[in-house]
PDB file of C-alpha atoms and ligand atoms in Angstrom:
ATOM      1  CA  MET A   1       0.000   0.000   0.000  1.00 75.00           C
ATOM      2  CA  ALA A   2       1.265   3.456  -0.862  1.00 92.00           C
ATOM      3  CA  ALA A   3       2.439   5.822   1.837  1.00 96.00           C
ATOM      4  CA  ASP A   4       0.295   8.794   2.811  1.00 98.00           C
ATOM      5  CA  ILE A   5       2.526  11.879   3.042  1.00 98.00           C
ATOM      6  CA  ARG A   6       1.559  15.145   4.746  1.00 98.00           C
ATOM      7  CA  ILE A   7       3.489  18.409   4.655  1.00 98.00           C
ATOM      8  CA  VAL A   8       3.490  20.174   8.025  1.00 98.00           C
ATOM      9  CA  PRO A   9       4.915  23.711   7.979  1.00 97.00           C
ATOM     10  CA  CYS A  10       6.943  24.355  11.154  1.00 97.00           C
ATOM     11  CA  LEU A  11       8.842  27.304  12.670  1.00 97.00           C
ATOM     12  CA  SER A  12       9.312  30.164  10.183  1.00 96.00           C
ATOM     13  CA  ASP A  13      10.261  28.220   7.054  1.00 97.00           C
ATOM     14  CA  ASN A  14      10.874  24.559   7.947  1.00 98.00           C
ATOM     15  CA  PHE A  15       8.937  21.695   6.418  1.00 98.00           C
ATOM     16  CA  GLY A  16       7.887  18.918   8.764  1.00 98.00           C
ATOM     17  CA  TYR A  17       6.651  15.732   7.092  1.00 98.00           C
ATOM     18  CA  LEU A  18       4.489  12.835   8.235  1.00 98.00           C
ATOM     19  CA  VAL A  19       4.781   9.544   6.354  1.00 98.00           C
ATOM     20  CA  HIS A  20       1.922   7.167   7.176  1.00 98.00           C
ATOM     21  CA  ASP A  21       1.514   3.497   6.328  1.00 98.00           C
ATOM     22  CA  PRO A  22      -2.232   2.819   5.910  1.00 97.00           C
ATOM     23  CA  ALA A  23      -1.659  -0.944   6.125  1.00 97.00           C
ATOM     24  CA  THR A  24      -0.154  -0.960   9.613  1.00 98.00           C
ATOM     25  CA  GLY A  25      -0.997   2.494  10.975  1.00 98.00           C
ATOM     26  CA  ALA A  26       2.684   3.291  11.491  1.00 98.00           C
ATOM     27  CA  THR A  27       3.563   6.967  11.066  1.00 98.00           C
ATOM     28  CA  ALA A  28       6.985   8.548  10.849  1.00 98.00           C
ATOM     29  CA  SER A  29       7.907  12.179  11.199  1.00 98.00           C
ATOM     30  CA  ILE A  30      10.867  13.178   9.050  1.00 98.00           C
ATOM     31  CA  ASP A  31      12.787  15.388  11.493  1.00 98.00           C
ATOM     32  CA  ALA A  32      10.967  17.204  14.270  1.00 98.00           C
ATOM     33  CA  PRO A  33      11.372  20.968  13.903  1.00 98.00           C
ATOM     34  CA  GLU A  34       8.751  21.615  16.593  1.00 97.00           C
ATOM     35  CA  ALA A  35       6.194  19.424  18.323  1.00 98.00           C
ATOM     36  CA  ALA A  36       2.945  21.440  18.311  1.00 98.00           C
ATOM     37  CA  PRO A  37       2.199  21.567  14.558  1.00 98.00           C
ATOM     38  CA  LEU A  38       3.147  17.900  14.176  1.00 98.00           C
ATOM     39  CA  ILE A  39       0.854  16.886  17.056  1.00 98.00           C
ATOM     40  CA  ALA A  40      -1.965  18.951  15.538  1.00 98.00           C
ATOM     41  CA  ALA A  41      -1.474  17.269  12.149  1.00 98.00           C
ATOM     42  CA  LEU A  42      -1.393  13.802  13.752  1.00 98.00           C
ATOM     43  CA  ASP A  43      -4.592  14.557  15.703  1.00 98.00           C
ATOM     44  CA  LYS A  44      -6.332  15.809  12.578  1.00 98.00           C
ATOM     45  CA  GLU A  45      -5.551  12.564  10.739  1.00 98.00           C
ATOM     46  CA  GLY A  46      -6.120  10.313  13.729  1.00 98.00           C
ATOM     47  CA  TRP A  47      -2.555   9.007  13.413  1.00 98.00           C
ATOM     48  CA  LYS A  48      -0.168   7.988  16.190  1.00 98.00           C
ATOM     49  CA  LEU A  49       3.516   8.757  15.810  1.00 98.00           C
ATOM     50  CA  THR A  50       5.650   5.595  15.811  1.00 98.00           C
ATOM     51  CA  ASP A  51       8.996   6.865  14.487  1.00 98.00           C
ATOM     52  CA  ILE A  52      11.059  10.014  14.028  1.00 98.00           C
ATOM     53  CA  LEU A  53      13.639   9.802  11.249  1.00 98.00           C
ATOM     54  CA  VAL A  54      16.266  12.462  11.935  1.00 98.00           C
ATOM     55  CA  THR A  55      18.454  13.822   9.129  1.00 98.00           C
ATOM     56  CA  HIS A  56      20.988  15.913  11.071  1.00 97.00           C
ATOM     57  CA  HIS A  57      21.643  17.554  14.418  1.00 96.00           C
ATOM     58  CA  HIS A  58      20.620  21.167  13.778  1.00 96.00           C
ATOM     59  CA  GLY A  59      18.147  22.586  16.272  1.00 96.00           C
ATOM     60  CA  ASP A  60      15.489  23.366  13.672  1.00 98.00           C
ATOM     61  CA  HIS A  61      15.363  19.626  12.834  1.00 98.00           C
ATOM     62  CA  VAL A  62      15.546  18.075  16.308  1.00 97.00           C
ATOM     63  CA  GLY A  63      13.858  20.671  18.544  1.00 97.00           C
ATOM     64  CA  GLY A  64      10.573  18.751  18.813  1.00 97.00           C
ATOM     65  CA  ILE A  65      11.998  15.285  19.511  1.00 97.00           C
ATOM     66  CA  ALA A  66      11.887  15.285  23.321  1.00 97.00           C
ATOM     67  CA  GLU A  67       8.243  16.380  23.497  1.00 97.00           C
ATOM     68  CA  LEU A  68       7.109  13.979  20.776  1.00 98.00           C
ATOM     69  CA  LYS A  69       8.975  11.058  22.307  1.00 98.00           C
ATOM     70  CA  ALA A  70       7.469  11.765  25.731  1.00 97.00           C
ATOM     71  CA  LYS A  71       3.977  11.894  24.235  1.00 98.00           C
ATOM     72  CA  TYR A  72       4.111   8.928  21.827  1.00 98.00           C
ATOM     73  CA  GLN A  73       7.018   6.776  23.070  1.00 98.00           C
ATOM     74  CA  CYS A  74       8.084   6.700  19.422  1.00 98.00           C
ATOM     75  CA  ARG A  75      11.389   5.353  18.160  1.00 98.00           C
ATOM     76  CA  VAL A  76      14.037   7.926  17.273  1.00 98.00           C
ATOM     77  CA  VAL A  77      16.288   7.033  14.330  1.00 98.00           C
ATOM     78  CA  ALA A  78      19.325   9.243  13.751  1.00 97.00           C
ATOM     79  CA  PRO A  79      22.629   9.423  11.878  1.00 95.00           C
ATOM     80  CA  HIS A  80      25.349   7.065  13.104  1.00 91.00           C
ATOM     81  CA  ASP A  81      27.760   9.924  13.786  1.00 75.00           C
ATOM     82  CA  ALA A  82      27.693   9.844  17.581  1.00 67.00           C
ATOM     83  CA  ASN A  83      29.599  13.150  17.724  1.00 69.00           C
ATOM     84  CA  ALA A  84      26.408  14.823  16.614  1.00 66.00           C
ATOM     85  CA  LYS A  85      24.577  15.733  19.779  1.00 79.00           C
ATOM     86  CA  ILE A  86      21.094  14.339  19.293  1.00 88.00           C
ATOM     87  CA  ALA A  87      19.265  13.287  22.463  1.00 84.00           C
ATOM     88  CA  ASP A  88      16.861  10.361  22.875  1.00 90.00           C
ATOM     89  CA  VAL A  89      18.218   8.288  19.950  1.00 95.00           C
ATOM     90  CA  ASP A  90      17.082   4.629  19.803  1.00 96.00           C
ATOM     91  CA  LEU A  91      18.680   3.544  16.548  1.00 96.00           C
ATOM     92  CA  ARG A  92      21.688   4.898  14.671  1.00 96.00           C
ATOM     93  CA  VAL A  93      21.821   4.308  10.924  1.00 97.00           C
ATOM     94  CA  GLU A  94      24.364   4.659   8.151  1.00 96.00           C
ATOM     95  CA  GLU A  95      24.718   4.374   4.377  1.00 97.00           C
ATOM     96  CA  GLY A  96      22.685   1.509   2.949  1.00 96.00           C
ATOM     97  CA  ASP A  97      20.692   0.766   6.097  1.00 98.00           C
ATOM     98  CA  VAL A  98      16.975   0.254   5.563  1.00 98.00           C
ATOM     99  CA  VAL A  99      14.590   1.640   8.184  1.00 98.00           C
ATOM    100  CA  LYS A 100      11.131   0.092   8.425  1.00 98.00           C
ATOM    101  CA  VAL A 101       8.151   2.315   9.174  1.00 98.00           C
ATOM    102  CA  GLY A 102       5.455  -0.304   9.555  1.00 97.00           C
ATOM    103  CA  GLY A 103       5.402  -1.894   6.113  1.00 97.00           C
ATOM    104  CA  LEU A 104       7.232   1.005   4.462  1.00 98.00           C
ATOM    105  CA  SER A 105      10.967   0.982   3.802  1.00 98.00           C
ATOM    106  CA  ALA A 106      13.331   3.941   3.903  1.00 98.00           C
ATOM    107  CA  ARG A 107      16.863   3.569   2.570  1.00 98.00           C
ATOM    108  CA  VAL A 108      19.585   5.671   4.182  1.00 98.00           C
ATOM    109  CA  LEU A 109      21.974   7.727   2.062  1.00 98.00           C
ATOM    110  CA  GLU A 110      24.824   9.575   3.722  1.00 98.00           C
ATOM    111  CA  THR A 111      24.843  13.095   2.268  1.00 98.00           C
ATOM    112  CA  PRO A 112      27.425  15.087   4.254  1.00 97.00           C
ATOM    113  CA  GLY A 113      28.423  18.680   3.579  1.00 98.00           C
ATOM    114  CA  HIS A 114      25.808  20.895   5.250  1.00 98.00           C
ATOM    115  CA  THR A 115      26.758  18.942   8.381  1.00 96.00           C
ATOM    116  CA  LEU A 116      29.052  15.924   8.625  1.00 95.00           C
ATOM    117  CA  ASP A 117      26.270  13.731  10.028  1.00 95.00           C
ATOM    118  CA  HIS A 118      23.623  14.610   7.424  1.00 97.00           C
ATOM    119  CA  ILE A 119      21.672  11.673   5.979  1.00 98.00           C
ATOM    120  CA  SER A 120      18.770  11.510   3.537  1.00 98.00           C
ATOM    121  CA  TYR A 121      15.932   8.987   3.499  1.00 98.00           C
ATOM    122  CA  VAL A 122      14.727   7.378   0.270  1.00 98.00           C
ATOM    123  CA  PHE A 123      11.365   5.594   0.148  1.00 98.00           C
ATOM    124  CA  ASP A 124      11.982   3.705  -3.096  1.00 98.00           C
ATOM    125  CA  ASP A 125       8.526   2.096  -3.342  1.00 97.00           C
ATOM    126  CA  ASP A 126       6.895   5.488  -2.869  1.00 97.00           C
ATOM    127  CA  ARG A 127       9.338   7.381  -5.113  1.00 98.00           C
ATOM    128  CA  ALA A 128      10.015   9.878  -2.334  1.00 98.00           C
ATOM    129  CA  LEU A 129      13.302  11.510  -1.280  1.00 98.00           C
ATOM    130  CA  PHE A 130      13.588  13.353   2.029  1.00 98.00           C
ATOM    131  CA  ALA A 131      16.767  15.391   1.595  1.00 98.00           C
ATOM    132  CA  ALA A 132      16.368  17.932   4.438  1.00 98.00           C
ATOM    133  CA  ASP A 133      19.156  20.539   4.166  1.00 98.00           C
ATOM    134  CA  THR A 134      21.262  18.812   1.501  1.00 98.00           C
ATOM    135  CA  LEU A 135      19.065  19.499  -1.516  1.00 98.00           C
ATOM    136  CA  PHE A 136      16.446  22.240  -1.671  1.00 98.00           C
ATOM    137  CA  SER A 137      14.244  23.015  -4.621  1.00 98.00           C
ATOM    138  CA  ILE A 138      16.464  25.131  -6.924  1.00 98.00           C
ATOM    139  CA  GLY A 139      19.037  25.279  -4.137  1.00 98.00           C
ATOM    140  CA  CYS A 140      21.121  23.355  -1.652  1.00 98.00           C
ATOM    141  CA  GLY A 141      22.097  23.723   1.971  1.00 98.00           C
ATOM    142  CA  ARG A 142      24.923  25.922   3.126  1.00 98.00           C
ATOM    143  CA  VAL A 143      28.156  23.992   3.544  1.00 98.00           C
ATOM    144  CA  PHE A 144      28.763  24.488   7.262  1.00 97.00           C
ATOM    145  CA  GLU A 145      30.800  21.458   8.360  1.00 96.00           C
ATOM    146  CA  GLY A 146      31.969  19.752   5.187  1.00 97.00           C
ATOM    147  CA  THR A 147      33.812  20.854   2.060  1.00 98.00           C
ATOM    148  CA  TYR A 148      32.538  21.847  -1.360  1.00 98.00           C
ATOM    149  CA  PRO A 149      33.769  18.617  -3.009  1.00 98.00           C
ATOM    150  CA  MET A 150      32.040  16.615  -0.245  1.00 98.00           C
ATOM    151  CA  MET A 151      28.749  18.459  -0.756  1.00 98.00           C
ATOM    152  CA  TRP A 152      28.999  18.106  -4.534  1.00 98.00           C
ATOM    153  CA  GLU A 153      29.446  14.318  -4.127  1.00 98.00           C
ATOM    154  CA  SER A 154      26.361  14.237  -1.908  1.00 98.00           C
ATOM    155  CA  LEU A 155      24.338  16.124  -4.503  1.00 98.00           C
ATOM    156  CA  LEU A 156      25.558  13.737  -7.223  1.00 98.00           C
ATOM    157  CA  LYS A 157      24.346  10.822  -5.116  1.00 98.00           C
ATOM    158  CA  LEU A 158      20.864  12.354  -4.973  1.00 98.00           C
ATOM    159  CA  ARG A 159      20.973  13.273  -8.663  1.00 98.00           C
ATOM    160  CA  GLU A 160      21.384   9.584  -9.496  1.00 98.00           C
ATOM    161  CA  LEU A 161      17.877   8.848  -8.262  1.00 98.00           C
ATOM    162  CA  PRO A 162      15.238   8.472 -11.009  1.00 98.00           C
ATOM    163  CA  ASP A 163      13.465  11.507 -12.464  1.00 98.00           C
ATOM    164  CA  ASP A 164      10.039  10.527 -11.169  1.00 98.00           C
ATOM    165  CA  PHE A 165      11.149  10.613  -7.521  1.00 98.00           C
ATOM    166  CA  LYS A 166       9.665  13.492  -5.568  1.00 98.00           C
ATOM    167  CA  LEU A 167      11.864  15.795  -3.522  1.00 98.00           C
ATOM    168  CA  TYR A 168      10.722  16.732  -0.014  1.00 98.00           C
ATOM    169  CA  CYS A 169      13.278  19.148   1.431  1.00 98.00           C
ATOM    170  CA  GLY A 170      13.831  20.830   4.777  1.00 98.00           C
ATOM    171  CA  HIS A 171      12.945  24.435   4.052  1.00 98.00           C
ATOM    172  CA  GLU A 172      10.691  26.681   1.993  1.00 98.00           C
ATOM    173  CA  TYR A 173      13.494  28.624   0.341  1.00 98.00           C
ATOM    174  CA  THR A 174      12.410  28.086  -3.253  1.00 98.00           C
ATOM    175  CA  ALA A 175      11.467  31.647  -4.194  1.00 98.00           C
ATOM    176  CA  SER A 176      14.795  33.122  -3.101  1.00 97.00           C
ATOM    177  CA  ASN A 177      16.640  30.186  -4.667  1.00 98.00           C
ATOM    178  CA  VAL A 178      14.916  30.846  -7.989  1.00 98.00           C
ATOM    179  CA  LYS A 179      15.878  34.516  -7.854  1.00 98.00           C
ATOM    180  CA  PHE A 180      19.524  33.587  -7.327  1.00 98.00           C
ATOM    181  CA  ALA A 181      19.590  30.772  -9.929  1.00 98.00           C
ATOM    182  CA  LEU A 182      18.306  33.171 -12.575  1.00 98.00           C
ATOM    183  CA  THR A 183      21.417  35.326 -12.054  1.00 98.00           C
ATOM    184  CA  ILE A 184      23.507  32.398 -13.324  1.00 98.00           C
ATOM    185  CA  GLU A 185      21.161  30.763 -15.824  1.00 98.00           C
ATOM    186  CA  PRO A 186      18.776  33.491 -17.022  1.00 98.00           C
ATOM    187  CA  ASP A 187      18.057  31.569 -20.235  1.00 98.00           C
ATOM    188  CA  ASN A 188      17.350  28.150 -18.697  1.00 98.00           C
ATOM    189  CA  ALA A 189      13.791  27.389 -19.881  1.00 98.00           C
ATOM    190  CA  ALA A 190      13.161  24.809 -17.139  1.00 98.00           C
ATOM    191  CA  LEU A 191      14.219  27.362 -14.531  1.00 98.00           C
ATOM    192  CA  GLN A 192      12.003  30.027 -16.073  1.00 98.00           C
ATOM    193  CA  ALA A 193       9.056  27.608 -15.961  1.00 98.00           C
ATOM    194  CA  ARG A 194       9.770  26.770 -12.339  1.00 98.00           C
ATOM    195  CA  ALA A 195       9.992  30.497 -11.523  1.00 98.00           C
ATOM    196  CA  LYS A 196       6.477  31.049 -12.882  1.00 98.00           C
ATOM    197  CA  GLN A 197       5.118  28.030 -11.039  1.00 98.00           C
ATOM    198  CA  VAL A 198       6.726  29.083  -7.733  1.00 98.00           C
ATOM    199  CA  GLU A 199       5.318  32.590  -8.066  1.00 98.00           C
ATOM    200  CA  GLN A 200       1.816  31.146  -8.464  1.00 98.00           C
ATOM    201  CA  GLN A 201       2.276  28.664  -5.618  1.00 98.00           C
ATOM    202  CA  ARG A 202       3.492  31.346  -3.216  1.00 97.00           C
ATOM    203  CA  ALA A 203       0.748  33.771  -4.235  1.00 97.00           C
ATOM    204  CA  ALA A 204      -1.800  31.032  -3.472  1.00 97.00           C
ATOM    205  CA  GLY A 205      -0.164  30.324  -0.110  1.00 95.00           C
ATOM    206  CA  GLN A 206       0.832  26.812  -1.218  1.00 97.00           C
ATOM    207  CA  PRO A 207       4.130  25.051  -0.510  1.00 98.00           C
ATOM    208  CA  THR A 208       6.498  24.714  -3.483  1.00 98.00           C
ATOM    209  CA  ILE A 209       7.131  21.106  -2.426  1.00 98.00           C
ATOM    210  CA  PRO A 210       7.110  18.368  -3.602  1.00 98.00           C
ATOM    211  CA  VAL A 211       8.803  18.709  -6.945  1.00 98.00           C
ATOM    212  CA  THR A 212      10.150  15.926  -9.140  1.00 98.00           C
ATOM    213  CA  LEU A 213      13.866  15.216  -9.285  1.00 98.00           C
ATOM    214  CA  GLY A 214      13.575  15.307 -13.072  1.00 98.00           C
ATOM    215  CA  GLU A 215      12.519  18.964 -12.872  1.00 98.00           C
ATOM    216  CA  GLU A 216      15.289  19.732 -10.373  1.00 98.00           C
ATOM    217  CA  LYS A 217      17.962  18.181 -12.589  1.00 98.00           C
ATOM    218  CA  GLN A 218      16.934  20.596 -15.360  1.00 98.00           C
ATOM    219  CA  ALA A 219      16.344  23.721 -13.282  1.00 98.00           C
ATOM    220  CA  ASN A 220      18.498  23.561 -10.125  1.00 98.00           C
ATOM    221  CA  VAL A 221      21.832  25.224 -10.868  1.00 98.00           C
ATOM    222  CA  PHE A 222      23.462  23.478  -7.863  1.00 98.00           C
ATOM    223  CA  LEU A 223      22.845  20.110  -9.573  1.00 98.00           C
ATOM    224  CA  ARG A 224      24.278  21.484 -12.819  1.00 98.00           C
ATOM    225  CA  ALA A 225      27.843  22.393 -11.825  1.00 98.00           C
ATOM    226  CA  ASP A 226      29.145  19.873 -14.392  1.00 98.00           C
ATOM    227  CA  VAL A 227      27.236  21.487 -17.271  1.00 98.00           C
ATOM    228  CA  PRO A 228      29.777  23.406 -19.424  1.00 98.00           C
ATOM    229  CA  SER A 229      27.493  26.425 -19.900  1.00 98.00           C
ATOM    230  CA  VAL A 230      27.121  26.766 -16.117  1.00 98.00           C
ATOM    231  CA  ALA A 231      30.887  26.610 -15.585  1.00 98.00           C
ATOM    232  CA  ALA A 232      31.323  29.262 -18.275  1.00 98.00           C
ATOM    233  CA  ALA A 233      28.619  31.441 -16.678  1.00 98.00           C
ATOM    234  CA  VAL A 234      30.636  31.672 -13.456  1.00 98.00           C
ATOM    235  CA  GLY A 235      33.943  32.178 -15.286  1.00 98.00           C
ATOM    236  CA  LEU A 236      35.273  28.665 -14.613  1.00 98.00           C
ATOM    237  CA  ALA A 237      35.070  26.998 -18.021  1.00 97.00           C
ATOM    238  CA  GLY A 238      37.066  23.751 -17.990  1.00 96.00           C
ATOM    239  CA  GLU A 239      37.429  23.661 -14.190  1.00 98.00           C
ATOM    240  CA  SER A 240      36.262  20.766 -12.029  1.00 98.00           C
ATOM    241  CA  ALA A 241      32.573  20.444 -11.206  1.00 98.00           C
ATOM    242  CA  ALA A 242      33.387  20.618  -7.489  1.00 98.00           C
ATOM    243  CA  ASP A 243      35.133  23.982  -8.023  1.00 98.00           C
ATOM    244  CA  VAL A 244      32.232  25.266 -10.100  1.00 98.00           C
ATOM    245  CA  PHE A 245      29.831  24.099  -7.408  1.00 98.00           C
ATOM    246  CA  GLY A 246      31.917  25.872  -4.756  1.00 98.00           C
ATOM    247  CA  GLU A 247      31.852  29.114  -6.718  1.00 98.00           C
ATOM    248  CA  ILE A 248      28.068  28.942  -7.139  1.00 98.00           C
ATOM    249  CA  ARG A 249      27.626  28.212  -3.428  1.00 98.00           C
ATOM    250  CA  GLU A 250      29.884  31.162  -2.466  1.00 98.00           C
ATOM    251  CA  ARG A 251      27.930  33.472  -4.717  1.00 98.00           C
ATOM    252  CA  LYS A 252      24.709  32.327  -3.067  1.00 97.00           C
ATOM    253  CA  ASN A 253      26.198  32.901   0.384  1.00 97.00           C
ATOM    254  CA  ASN A 254      27.001  36.463  -0.623  1.00 96.00           C
ATOM    255  CA  SER A 255      23.777  37.162  -2.502  1.00 93.00           C
TER     256      SER A 255
HETATM  257 ZN1   ZN B 301      20.383  22.307   8.916  1.00 55.44          ZN
HETATM  258 FE1   FE B 302      17.461  23.413   8.595  1.00 55.44          FE
END
């Protein structure tokens, strides 16, 4: 049976997500930015939280764990990197591990760069990627703990997933990402189309998520650092993709 996925806006611009298995009643929260909106969403659906799948240790992704765990006695699954200070962890996972949420399966991909512990969860049967702060729509996370080559490798790993997979990311940053991406690829038709769509979605008060990976591969400049025209656009024709990626990321930091 297919997973039921709900988007739960949290804090100022975080996305919380609930992934529910209708067959068993199991429900996972992907990260826990804050407890109250997640509890309200669970109550509305009549779901009980069984698992929290944590992507990385930042406060805006783990802040709701303690309260949710106290209320639901749910299992907390987190990255294996024990240096990352995440409280209340029941299970630590690493690359290739498969986490069961009732009858659903989530595959773990290590995607370091934003933080060293960052992991992403892939629900292959449901064609869903939860990439938190590694890959945003038309953007990517800031590289706080890792290096640009490390982050580029992580993005390549996500880019290998099939085009029909849907991206569920950690933040609603799409509009500002689009504005920046257009400074590098003003003539990218897929980006222009996404810009129009995002404008309509935001005007209607709708989230810009999910989006297909196929669309992201065409429109997200951070996934396109190995495209010659992108390298040329940032003055690095012929340089390595990791260097081009680093230049794009620096420009975004300073934009
Ligand atoms: Zn983060
Ligand atoms: Fe975040």
